[in-house]
């Protein structure tokens, strides 16, 4: 565990962070954590399983709506609502994933996207239940989480716990089975592994954590809108992961830091955020394959992500 | 429900299907030949609509204004497509799927904001020339006469593309490149030039579709977002790279939409995704695609 000492340092820094920054940046930090959790959950499918889901916002949105509806219409405590968010998102991922894991490559991307859009339109049209395109307003966190600082520590606690769980999953035999499916699904099948079942389990777990991230968003923003499930939102974890680097566990979280900081910074003086991030993506795709983490790894070998660049450069191929 | 209402609905589905075909055929062509899924296709379609508006605006005193604007807009878009291919797409031929998707997705964001900067946020409206202004009556039901024009354009592009791919030398080269780009390039044919041509042709059709769409209603920012997903659905249902498949699938999606509007208006879009998912599950390679691509 000693090689991960720097993680402890980062965690301690994160504990003291709100003491030195203003309220605005505390909000940004909360958003980084929530979107980062979303992106890390996405990367369980993308980085570890080797499939690109372009409908991951569906589970994020389902989670957000589950918590939002529970907080608005009932009086369950927030932690229970978050647990319900995870389970609901997991159930949706189970049904959708059942069909999606039959596909790979471009078909996987399009099918996840089609299902995601289906959910989006259902939420968008179902006024009586979801509030339609008005969204849900007045999602109030419990009294002890009303201040930005309290919500920061709450989010930090949950996101760190979730990341630890995902870390153990990715380092477990299950996680290595996922890598093996990514490298070569046929050979994995030959050694007696039910590839589809494993992919489905992974899909459901990723969906659950996306749902948890979504659940955290509603009480933070005090409102949610159906756009959370739109395919545009599904693009966000894809950027984050590609900017940060899909091959390390923390890549998407680094991507979230860069993306969200940039968003907070750029939207301060221009409304042309899509143009800015679009140019950033073009730059990253053309000149920085492997993302920031990939760049860092090729420069400083000490940063300890287990999958080396050379080994994985050629093997991110989604086709087998 | 009487037969004439059904027929009118059928025609409206047909014109919607034709519009989808115009968008999806370029998408399918580009994917079939270059193996690149162009997220920005519908955004370029929208650019085509705006460019058509600008030409029309400059020539609005003349009766032929709109009829000249439509082909001009398509040509401008072909030029834009050519530039995009040479500057951006060519650099990612050998990259992985996610990077290619992200690049074209970044184009969606960039082009969307450029539209906002160039044309502003107000909706644009083109006044139609008298020929296609009023409704025509078919079996006593009013039907937008412009839609007849849309259907005719869709059919001509379908026939034109078929003729190009089956009967011309360049069409043969393009079809050969779908099967083996190594073999084609071994015969001394410059693959990058073929790819650039195909991409420009695909964007030309998208621009044409956008220009044809422009006078249908007002031109609105963000119109492309719903359309691109439906175009994906069409391409997936028909099978990537199959022209006939794209045509049939576009008609299916158009008609499904037109008739579900009658019976279940809120569910029209949901139904399209259900149909797509269903077809992907039973035939992952689409109705007319080849299994090898799956």
Coordinates of C-alpha atoms in Angstrom, one line a residue:
Chain A
X1 CA 0.0 0.0 0.0
X2 CA 3.0 2.3 0.5
X3 CA 3.2 3.1 -3.2
X4 CA -0.2 4.8 -2.9
X5 CA 1.0 7.3 -0.3
X6 CA 0.3 10.2 -2.6
X7 CA -3.4 9.3 -2.6
X8 CA -3.4 9.8 1.2
X9 CA -1.7 13.2 0.7
X10 CA -4.4 14.2 -1.9
X11 CA -7.1 13.1 0.5
X12 CA -5.7 15.1 3.3
X13 CA -5.4 18.1 0.9
X14 CA -9.0 17.6 -0.1
X15 CA -10.1 17.7 3.6
X16 CA -8.4 21.1 4.1
X17 CA -9.3 22.5 0.7
X18 CA -12.6 24.2 1.6
X19 CA -10.8 26.1 4.4
X20 CA -8.7 28.0 1.9
X21 CA -11.1 28.5 -1.0
X22 CA -14.2 30.6 -1.3
X23 CA -17.8 29.4 -1.6
X24 CA -17.8 29.5 -5.4
X25 CA -14.9 27.2 -5.7
X26 CA -16.4 24.8 -3.1
X27 CA -19.3 24.5 -5.5
X28 CA -16.9 23.8 -8.3
X29 CA -15.2 21.2 -6.1
X30 CA -18.5 19.5 -5.4
X31 CA -19.3 19.4 -9.1
X32 CA -15.8 18.0 -9.9
X33 CA -16.4 15.2 -7.4
X34 CA -19.9 14.3 -8.6
X35 CA -19.0 14.4 -12.3
X36 CA -15.7 12.6 -11.6
X37 CA -17.6 9.8 -10.0
X38 CA -19.9 9.7 -13.0
X39 CA -16.8 9.6 -15.3
X40 CA -15.0 6.9 -13.3
X41 CA -18.2 4.7 -13.4
X42 CA -18.3 5.3 -17.2
X43 CA -14.7 4.2 -17.4
X44 CA -15.5 0.8 -15.9
X45 CA -17.3 0.1 -19.2
X46 CA -15.0 2.1 -21.5
X47 CA -11.5 1.6 -20.0
X48 CA -11.8 -1.8 -18.4
X49 CA -14.4 -3.5 -20.6
X50 CA -13.3 -1.7 -23.8
X51 CA -16.8 -0.7 -24.9
X52 CA -17.9 2.9 -25.5
X53 CA -21.3 3.6 -23.9
X54 CA -22.8 6.7 -25.4
X55 CA -25.9 6.5 -23.2
X56 CA -24.3 6.5 -19.7
X57 CA -26.2 9.7 -18.8
X58 CA -29.3 7.6 -18.7
X59 CA -28.2 6.0 -15.4
X60 CA -26.9 9.3 -14.1
X61 CA -30.3 10.8 -14.9
X62 CA -32.3 7.9 -13.4
X63 CA -30.3 8.2 -10.2
X64 CA -30.9 12.0 -10.1
X65 CA -34.6 11.5 -10.7
X66 CA -34.9 8.8 -8.1
X67 CA -33.3 10.9 -5.4
X68 CA -35.1 14.0 -6.6
X69 CA -38.5 12.5 -6.6
X70 CA -38.0 10.9 -3.2
X71 CA -36.9 14.1 -1.6
X72 CA -39.6 16.2 -3.2
X73 CA -42.6 13.8 -2.8
X74 CA -41.6 11.8 0.4
X75 CA -39.7 12.5 3.5
X76 CA -37.1 9.7 3.3
X77 CA -33.6 10.7 4.5
X78 CA -31.0 11.5 1.9
X79 CA -28.7 8.5 2.4
X80 CA -31.7 6.1 1.9
X81 CA -32.7 8.1 -1.3
X82 CA -29.1 7.7 -2.6
X83 CA -29.3 4.0 -2.0
X84 CA -32.6 3.8 -3.9
X85 CA -30.9 5.8 -6.7
X86 CA -28.2 3.2 -7.0
X87 CA -30.6 0.3 -7.0
X88 CA -33.0 2.0 -9.5
X89 CA -30.1 2.9 -11.9
X90 CA -28.8 -0.6 -11.5
X91 CA -32.2 -2.1 -12.4
X92 CA -32.4 0.1 -15.5
X93 CA -28.8 -0.9 -16.4
X94 CA -29.7 -4.5 -16.0
X95 CA -32.6 -4.3 -18.4
X96 CA -30.8 -2.1 -21.0
X97 CA -27.5 -3.9 -20.5
X98 CA -29.1 -7.3 -21.1
X99 CA -29.6 -6.2 -24.8
X100 CA -26.5 -4.0 -25.1
X101 CA -23.8 -6.5 -24.1
X102 CA -24.8 -8.6 -27.2
X103 CA -23.1 -5.9 -29.3
X104 CA -19.6 -4.6 -29.5
X105 CA -17.9 -1.5 -31.0
X106 CA -20.0 0.9 -32.9
X107 CA -23.2 -1.1 -32.3
X108 CA -22.7 -1.0 -28.6
X109 CA -22.3 2.7 -28.7
X110 CA -25.4 3.3 -30.8
X111 CA -27.6 0.9 -28.9
X112 CA -26.7 2.4 -25.5
X113 CA -27.4 5.8 -27.1
X114 CA -30.8 4.7 -28.5
X115 CA -31.8 3.3 -25.1
X116 CA -30.5 6.5 -23.4
X117 CA -32.5 8.7 -25.7
X118 CA -35.6 6.5 -25.1
X119 CA -35.3 7.2 -21.4
X120 CA -34.7 10.8 -22.1
X121 CA -37.9 11.2 -24.1
X122 CA -39.9 9.3 -21.5
X123 CA -38.8 11.6 -18.8
X124 CA -39.2 14.6 -21.0
X125 CA -42.8 13.7 -21.9
X126 CA -44.1 12.3 -18.6
X127 CA -45.2 15.5 -17.0
X128 CA -47.4 14.1 -14.3
X129 CA -44.5 12.0 -12.8
X130 CA -41.2 13.7 -13.7
X131 CA -42.3 17.3 -14.4
X132 CA -41.4 16.9 -18.1
X133 CA -39.1 19.5 -19.5
X134 CA -39.8 21.8 -16.5
X135 CA -37.7 19.4 -14.5
X136 CA -38.0 19.0 -10.7
X137 CA -37.6 22.0 -8.5
X138 CA -37.1 22.4 -4.8
X139 CA -34.9 19.4 -4.1
X140 CA -33.8 20.5 -0.7
X141 CA -31.0 18.6 1.1
X142 CA -31.6 17.9 4.9
X143 CA -30.9 20.8 7.2
X144 CA -27.4 19.5 8.2
X145 CA -26.3 19.6 4.6
X146 CA -27.6 23.0 3.7
X147 CA -24.3 24.8 3.6
X148 CA -21.9 24.3 0.7
X149 CA -19.1 23.2 3.1
X150 CA -21.3 20.5 4.7
X151 CA -22.4 19.2 1.3
X152 CA -18.8 19.2 0.2
X153 CA -17.7 16.9 3.0
X154 CA -20.7 14.7 2.5
X155 CA -20.0 14.4 -1.3
X156 CA -16.3 13.8 -0.6
X157 CA -17.1 11.0 1.8
X158 CA -19.5 9.3 -0.6
X159 CA -17.3 9.8 -3.6
X160 CA -14.2 8.5 -1.9
X161 CA -16.0 5.5 -0.5
X162 CA -17.4 4.7 -4.0
X163 CA -14.0 5.1 -5.6
X164 CA -12.5 2.7 -3.0
X165 CA -15.1 0.2 -3.9
X166 CA -14.6 0.6 -7.6
X167 CA -10.8 0.4 -7.1
X168 CA -11.2 -3.0 -5.4
X169 CA -13.5 -4.1 -8.1
X170 CA -11.0 -3.1 -10.8
X171 CA -8.2 -4.9 -8.9
X172 CA -10.2 -8.0 -8.2
X173 CA -10.2 -11.1 -10.4
X174 CA -13.4 -9.7 -11.8
X175 CA -11.6 -6.5 -12.8
X176 CA -8.9 -8.6 -14.5
X177 CA -11.6 -10.7 -16.3
X178 CA -12.9 -7.4 -17.7
X179 CA -9.4 -6.5 -18.9
X180 CA -9.2 -9.9 -20.5
X181 CA -12.5 -9.4 -22.3
X182 CA -11.3 -6.0 -23.5
X183 CA -8.1 -7.6 -24.9
X184 CA -9.7 -10.6 -26.5
X185 CA -13.3 -11.6 -25.9
X186 CA -13.0 -14.9 -27.8
X187 CA -10.0 -16.2 -25.9
X188 CA -11.7 -15.2 -22.6
X189 CA -14.7 -17.3 -23.7
X190 CA -12.3 -20.2 -24.5
X191 CA -11.1 -20.4 -20.9
X192 CA -14.7 -20.9 -19.8
X193 CA -15.8 -17.4 -18.8
X194 CA -19.4 -16.4 -19.6
X195 CA -18.4 -13.2 -21.3
X196 CA -21.9 -11.7 -21.7
X197 CA -22.7 -12.4 -18.0
X198 CA -19.5 -10.7 -16.9
X199 CA -20.1 -7.8 -19.2
X200 CA -23.7 -7.4 -17.9
X201 CA -22.5 -7.5 -14.3
X202 CA -20.0 -4.8 -15.1
X203 CA -22.5 -2.7 -16.9
X204 CA -24.9 -2.9 -14.0
X205 CA -22.2 -2.0 -11.5
X206 CA -21.2 1.0 -13.6
X207 CA -24.8 2.0 -13.9
X208 CA -25.2 1.9 -10.1
X209 CA -22.3 4.2 -9.5
X210 CA -23.5 6.5 -12.2
X211 CA -26.9 6.5 -10.4
X212 CA -25.2 7.4 -7.1
X213 CA -23.4 10.3 -8.8
X214 CA -26.7 11.5 -10.3
X215 CA -28.4 11.2 -6.9
X216 CA -25.8 13.5 -5.4
X217 CA -26.5 16.1 -8.0
X218 CA -30.1 17.0 -7.3
X219 CA -29.8 18.1 -3.7
X220 CA -26.6 20.0 -4.7
X221 CA -28.3 22.0 -7.5
X222 CA -31.7 22.1 -5.7
X223 CA -33.2 21.1 -9.1
X224 CA -32.8 18.7 -12.0
X225 CA -33.9 18.7 -15.6
X226 CA -34.4 16.0 -18.2
X227 CA -31.3 17.2 -20.0
X228 CA -29.3 15.2 -17.5
X229 CA -30.3 12.1 -19.5
X230 CA -29.7 13.5 -22.9
X231 CA -26.9 12.2 -25.2
X232 CA -25.1 15.5 -24.7
X233 CA -24.7 14.6 -21.1
X234 CA -23.4 11.2 -22.2
X235 CA -20.7 13.0 -24.0
X236 CA -19.4 14.6 -20.8
X237 CA -17.8 11.4 -19.2
X238 CA -16.4 10.5 -22.6
X239 CA -14.5 13.8 -22.8
X240 CA -13.4 13.6 -19.3
X241 CA -12.1 10.1 -19.8
X242 CA -10.3 11.0 -23.0
X243 CA -8.9 14.2 -21.6
X244 CA -7.7 12.5 -18.4
X245 CA -6.7 9.2 -20.0
X246 CA -8.8 6.0 -20.0
X247 CA -6.0 3.7 -19.0
X248 CA -5.5 4.7 -15.4
X249 CA -8.1 4.4 -12.7
X250 CA -7.9 8.1 -11.8
X251 CA -7.8 9.3 -15.4
X252 CA -11.5 10.2 -15.6
X253 CA -11.2 12.1 -12.2
X254 CA -8.3 14.1 -13.5
X255 CA -10.4 14.7 -16.6
X256 CA -13.3 15.9 -14.4
X257 CA -10.9 18.4 -12.7
X258 CA -9.8 19.8 -16.0
X259 CA -13.2 19.9 -17.6
X260 CA -15.1 21.4 -14.6
X261 CA -12.4 23.9 -13.9
X262 CA -12.3 25.0 -17.5
X263 CA -16.1 25.2 -17.5
X264 CA -16.2 27.4 -14.3
X265 CA -13.4 29.5 -15.7
X266 CA -14.6 29.9 -19.4
X267 CA -18.3 30.5 -18.6
X268 CA -17.1 33.4 -16.4
X269 CA -16.4 35.5 -19.5
X270 CA -17.9 33.9 -22.5
X271 CA -21.1 32.1 -23.4
X272 CA -19.3 30.1 -26.1
X273 CA -18.5 27.2 -23.8
X274 CA -19.3 24.5 -26.4
X275 CA -16.9 26.2 -28.9
X276 CA -14.1 26.2 -26.3
X277 CA -14.5 22.6 -25.2
X278 CA -14.9 21.6 -28.8
X279 CA -11.5 23.1 -29.6
X280 CA -10.0 21.5 -26.5
X281 CA -11.3 18.1 -27.6
X282 CA -10.0 18.5 -31.1
X283 CA -6.6 19.4 -29.7
X284 CA -6.5 16.5 -27.3
X285 CA -7.6 14.0 -29.9
X286 CA -5.1 15.1 -32.5
X287 CA -2.1 15.8 -30.3
X288 CA -2.5 14.0 -27.0
X289 CA -3.7 10.5 -27.5
X290 CA -3.8 8.8 -24.1
X291 CA -4.9 12.0 -22.3
X292 CA -3.1 13.9 -19.5
X293 CA -2.4 10.7 -17.6
X294 CA -1.0 9.1 -20.7
X295 CA 1.2 12.1 -21.3
X296 CA 2.3 12.1 -17.7
X297 CA 3.1 8.4 -17.8
X298 CA 5.2 8.6 -20.9
X299 CA 7.1 11.5 -19.3
X300 CA 7.4 10.3 -15.7
X301 CA 7.4 6.5 -15.2
X302 CA 6.8 6.8 -11.5
X303 CA 3.1 7.5 -11.6
X304 CA 1.8 4.1 -10.7
X305 CA -1.0 3.0 -13.0
X306 CA -0.7 -0.7 -13.6
X307 CA -1.6 -0.7 -17.3
X308 CA 1.4 0.6 -19.2
X309 CA 1.0 2.7 -22.3
X310 CA 2.8 0.4 -24.7
X311 CA 0.8 -2.5 -23.6
X312 CA -2.6 -0.8 -24.0
X313 CA -2.0 1.6 -26.9
X314 CA -2.8 -1.0 -29.4
X315 CA -5.3 -3.0 -27.4
X316 CA -8.0 -0.4 -26.8
X317 CA -9.5 -1.7 -29.9
X318 CA -13.1 -2.3 -29.4
X319 CA -13.3 -4.8 -32.3
X320 CA -12.0 -8.3 -31.6
Chain B
X1 CA -60.8 7.0 -39.5
X2 CA -61.2 7.3 -43.2
X3 CA -58.9 6.4 -46.0
X4 CA -58.1 9.9 -47.1
X5 CA -56.8 10.8 -43.6
X6 CA -54.6 7.7 -43.7
X7 CA -53.4 8.6 -47.1
X8 CA -52.5 12.1 -46.0
X9 CA -50.7 10.8 -43.0
X10 CA -48.9 8.3 -45.3
X11 CA -47.7 11.2 -47.5
X12 CA -46.5 13.2 -44.5
X13 CA -44.6 10.1 -43.3
X14 CA -43.2 9.7 -46.8
X15 CA -41.9 13.3 -46.9
X16 CA -40.4 12.9 -43.4
X17 CA -38.9 9.6 -44.4
X18 CA -37.4 11.3 -47.5
X19 CA -35.8 14.0 -45.4
X20 CA -34.4 11.4 -43.1
X21 CA -33.1 9.5 -46.1
X22 CA -31.3 12.6 -47.4
X23 CA -29.5 13.0 -44.1
X24 CA -28.9 9.3 -43.4
X25 CA -27.7 8.4 -46.9
X26 CA -24.6 10.6 -46.5
X27 CA -24.0 9.3 -43.0
X28 CA -24.3 5.8 -44.2
X29 CA -22.1 6.4 -47.2
X30 CA -19.3 8.0 -45.1
X31 CA -19.5 5.2 -42.5
X32 CA -19.6 2.5 -45.2
X33 CA -16.6 3.7 -47.0
X34 CA -14.5 5.5 -44.4
X35 CA -15.6 3.6 -41.3
X36 CA -16.2 6.9 -39.6
X37 CA -19.4 7.7 -37.8
X38 CA -20.0 11.4 -38.3
X39 CA -21.8 12.9 -35.3
X40 CA -21.6 16.3 -37.0
X41 CA -23.7 15.2 -40.0
X42 CA -27.0 16.7 -38.8
X43 CA -25.2 19.9 -37.6
X44 CA -23.8 20.3 -41.1
X45 CA -27.4 19.7 -42.3
X46 CA -28.4 22.6 -40.1
X47 CA -25.5 24.7 -41.5
X48 CA -26.9 23.9 -45.0
X49 CA -30.3 25.3 -43.9
X50 CA -28.7 28.5 -42.6
X51 CA -26.6 28.9 -45.7
X52 CA -29.7 28.5 -47.8
X53 CA -31.4 31.1 -45.8
X54 CA -28.5 33.6 -46.4
X55 CA -28.6 33.0 -50.2
X56 CA -32.4 33.3 -50.2
X57 CA -32.1 36.5 -48.1
X58 CA -29.7 38.0 -50.7
X59 CA -32.0 37.0 -53.6
X60 CA -35.4 37.4 -52.0
X61 CA -36.5 39.9 -54.6
X62 CA -36.3 37.3 -57.3
X63 CA -38.8 34.5 -57.9
X64 CA -36.1 32.0 -58.6
X65 CA -34.3 33.0 -55.3
X66 CA -35.1 29.9 -53.4
X67 CA -34.6 27.5 -56.3
X68 CA -31.1 28.8 -56.8
X69 CA -30.3 29.0 -53.1
X70 CA -30.8 25.3 -52.6
X71 CA -28.1 24.0 -55.0
X72 CA -25.8 26.8 -54.0
X73 CA -26.1 25.9 -50.3
X74 CA -25.4 22.3 -51.1
X75 CA -22.2 23.3 -53.0
X76 CA -21.0 25.5 -50.2
X77 CA -21.5 22.6 -47.8
X78 CA -19.6 20.3 -50.1
X79 CA -16.7 22.7 -49.9
X80 CA -16.9 22.8 -46.1
X81 CA -17.0 19.0 -46.1
X82 CA -13.9 18.9 -48.2
X83 CA -12.0 21.2 -45.9
X84 CA -13.1 19.3 -42.8
X85 CA -11.9 16.1 -44.3
X86 CA -8.5 17.4 -45.3
X87 CA -7.9 19.3 -42.1
X88 CA -9.4 17.0 -39.4
X89 CA -10.8 13.6 -40.5
X90 CA -7.7 12.6 -42.5
X91 CA -5.6 12.7 -39.3
X92 CA -7.8 10.1 -37.5
X93 CA -8.2 7.4 -40.1
X94 CA -6.1 5.0 -38.1
X95 CA -7.4 6.0 -34.7
X96 CA -9.8 4.1 -32.5
X97 CA -13.5 4.5 -32.7
X98 CA -13.9 6.6 -29.5
X99 CA -11.4 9.2 -30.7
X100 CA -13.1 9.5 -34.1
X101 CA -16.5 9.8 -32.4
X102 CA -15.1 12.5 -30.1
X103 CA -13.6 14.4 -32.9
X104 CA -16.8 14.6 -34.9
X105 CA -18.7 15.3 -31.6
X106 CA -16.4 18.2 -31.0
X107 CA -17.3 19.4 -34.5
X108 CA -21.0 19.4 -33.3
X109 CA -20.1 21.7 -30.5
X110 CA -17.9 24.0 -32.5
X111 CA -20.3 24.3 -35.5
X112 CA -23.2 24.8 -33.2
X113 CA -21.5 27.8 -31.6
X114 CA -20.3 29.1 -35.0
X115 CA -23.9 29.0 -36.2
X116 CA -24.9 31.1 -33.2
X117 CA -22.1 33.6 -33.8
X118 CA -22.8 33.9 -37.6
X119 CA -26.6 33.8 -37.7
X120 CA -27.6 34.8 -34.2
X121 CA -30.1 33.1 -31.9
X122 CA -33.3 34.2 -33.6
X123 CA -35.3 31.7 -35.7
X124 CA -35.0 32.2 -39.4
X125 CA -38.0 32.0 -41.7
X126 CA -37.9 31.6 -45.5
X127 CA -40.9 32.8 -47.4
X128 CA -41.8 30.2 -50.0
X129 CA -42.3 31.1 -53.6
X130 CA -45.9 31.0 -54.8
X131 CA -45.5 27.6 -56.5
X132 CA -45.1 25.8 -53.2
X133 CA -46.9 28.1 -50.9
X134 CA -50.4 26.8 -50.5
X135 CA -51.7 23.3 -49.9
X136 CA -52.7 20.8 -52.6
X137 CA -55.8 18.7 -52.1
X138 CA -55.3 15.0 -52.4
X139 CA -58.6 13.0 -52.1
X140 CA -60.0 16.1 -50.4
X141 CA -57.3 16.3 -47.8
X142 CA -55.0 19.3 -47.7
X143 CA -51.4 18.5 -48.1
X144 CA -48.5 20.9 -48.0
X145 CA -47.4 21.3 -51.6
X146 CA -43.8 21.8 -50.6
X147 CA -43.7 18.2 -49.2
X148 CA -44.3 17.0 -52.8
X149 CA -41.0 18.8 -53.7
X150 CA -39.3 17.2 -50.7
X151 CA -40.4 13.7 -51.8
X152 CA -39.2 14.4 -55.4
X153 CA -35.8 15.5 -54.2
X154 CA -35.5 12.5 -52.0
X155 CA -36.4 10.1 -54.8
X156 CA -34.0 11.9 -57.2
X157 CA -31.1 11.7 -54.7
X158 CA -31.8 8.0 -54.2
X159 CA -31.8 7.3 -57.9
X160 CA -28.8 9.5 -58.4
X161 CA -26.8 7.8 -55.7
X162 CA -27.7 4.4 -57.0
X163 CA -26.7 5.4 -60.5
X164 CA -23.4 6.8 -59.2
X165 CA -22.5 3.7 -57.2
X166 CA -23.6 1.1 -59.7
X167 CA -23.0 2.6 -63.1
X168 CA -20.0 5.0 -62.9
X169 CA -16.3 4.3 -62.7
X170 CA -15.9 6.4 -59.5
X171 CA -18.9 4.6 -58.0
X172 CA -17.2 1.3 -58.6
X173 CA -14.0 2.5 -57.0
X174 CA -16.0 3.7 -54.0
X175 CA -17.7 0.4 -53.6
X176 CA -14.5 -1.5 -54.0
X177 CA -12.9 0.7 -51.3
X178 CA -15.7 -0.5 -48.9
X179 CA -14.4 -4.1 -49.3
X180 CA -10.7 -3.6 -49.4
X181 CA -8.9 -0.4 -49.2
X182 CA -5.5 -2.1 -49.6
X183 CA -6.5 -3.8 -52.8
X184 CA -7.9 -0.5 -54.2
X185 CA -4.8 1.4 -53.3
X186 CA -2.6 -1.4 -54.7
X187 CA -4.3 -0.7 -58.1
X188 CA -2.8 2.8 -57.9
X189 CA -5.9 4.6 -56.9
X190 CA -5.2 7.3 -54.3
X191 CA -7.3 6.3 -51.3
X192 CA -7.1 9.6 -49.4
X193 CA -8.5 11.4 -52.5
X194 CA -11.4 8.9 -52.7
X195 CA -12.1 9.4 -49.0
X196 CA -12.1 13.2 -49.4
X197 CA -14.5 12.9 -52.3
X198 CA -16.8 10.6 -50.5
X199 CA -16.9 12.8 -47.4
X200 CA -17.5 15.9 -49.5
X201 CA -20.3 14.0 -51.4
X202 CA -21.9 13.0 -48.1
X203 CA -21.8 16.5 -46.8
X204 CA -23.1 17.8 -50.1
X205 CA -26.2 15.6 -49.7
X206 CA -26.5 16.8 -46.1
X207 CA -26.3 20.4 -47.2
X208 CA -28.9 19.7 -49.9
X209 CA -31.2 18.2 -47.3
X210 CA -30.7 21.1 -45.0
X211 CA -31.4 23.6 -47.8
X212 CA -34.5 21.6 -48.7
X213 CA -35.6 21.5 -45.1
X214 CA -35.0 25.3 -44.6
X215 CA -38.4 26.5 -46.1
X216 CA -40.4 23.8 -44.3
X217 CA -40.7 25.7 -41.0
X218 CA -38.5 28.1 -39.2
X219 CA -34.8 27.3 -38.9
X220 CA -34.0 26.9 -35.2
X221 CA -30.8 26.4 -33.3
X222 CA -30.5 22.9 -31.9
X223 CA -32.7 21.4 -34.6
X224 CA -29.9 19.0 -35.4
X225 CA -29.9 17.3 -32.0
X226 CA -33.0 15.3 -32.4
X227 CA -32.3 14.7 -36.1
X228 CA -28.9 13.1 -35.7
X229 CA -30.2 10.5 -33.4
X230 CA -33.0 9.6 -35.7
X231 CA -30.5 9.5 -38.6
X232 CA -28.4 7.0 -36.6
X233 CA -31.5 5.0 -36.0
X234 CA -32.2 4.9 -39.8
X235 CA -28.7 3.9 -40.6
X236 CA -28.7 1.2 -37.9
X237 CA -32.1 -0.2 -39.0
X238 CA -31.1 -0.3 -42.7
X239 CA -27.6 -1.6 -42.1
X240 CA -24.4 0.5 -42.3
X241 CA -23.3 1.2 -45.9
X242 CA -26.4 -0.2 -47.6
X243 CA -28.1 2.4 -49.7
X244 CA -31.3 0.4 -50.2
X245 CA -31.4 -0.4 -46.5
X246 CA -31.1 3.3 -45.6
X247 CA -33.9 4.1 -48.0
X248 CA -36.2 1.5 -46.6
X249 CA -35.3 2.3 -43.0
X250 CA -35.9 6.0 -43.6
X251 CA -39.4 5.3 -44.9
X252 CA -40.1 2.9 -42.0
X253 CA -39.0 5.5 -39.4
X254 CA -40.9 8.3 -41.2
X255 CA -44.1 6.3 -41.4
X256 CA -43.8 5.0 -37.8
X257 CA -43.5 8.6 -36.7
X258 CA -46.3 9.9 -38.9
X259 CA -48.8 7.2 -37.7
X260 CA -47.8 7.2 -34.1
X261 CA -48.5 10.9 -34.0
X262 CA -52.1 10.0 -34.8
X263 CA -52.5 7.4 -32.1
X264 CA -49.9 8.2 -29.4
X265 CA -48.4 11.6 -29.9
X266 CA -46.2 11.6 -26.8
X267 CA -44.7 8.3 -27.7
X268 CA -43.8 9.0 -31.3
X269 CA -40.0 9.4 -30.7
X270 CA -39.9 6.7 -28.0
X271 CA -41.4 4.3 -30.5
X272 CA -38.6 5.0 -33.0
X273 CA -36.0 3.9 -30.4
X274 CA -38.0 0.9 -29.5
X275 CA -38.1 -0.2 -33.2
X276 CA -34.3 0.5 -33.5
X277 CA -33.5 -1.4 -30.4
X278 CA -35.7 -4.3 -31.5
X279 CA -34.1 -4.5 -34.9
X280 CA -30.6 -4.2 -33.5
X281 CA -31.3 -7.1 -31.2
X282 CA -32.7 -9.5 -33.8
X283 CA -30.5 -8.4 -36.7
X284 CA -27.5 -6.4 -35.4
X285 CA -26.2 -5.8 -38.9
X286 CA -29.5 -4.2 -39.9
X287 CA -32.2 -5.1 -42.4
X288 CA -30.0 -4.9 -45.5
X289 CA -26.5 -4.9 -44.0
X290 CA -24.0 -7.8 -44.2
X291 CA -23.3 -9.8 -41.0
X292 CA -19.5 -9.4 -41.4
X293 CA -19.7 -5.8 -40.2
X294 CA -21.4 -6.7 -36.9

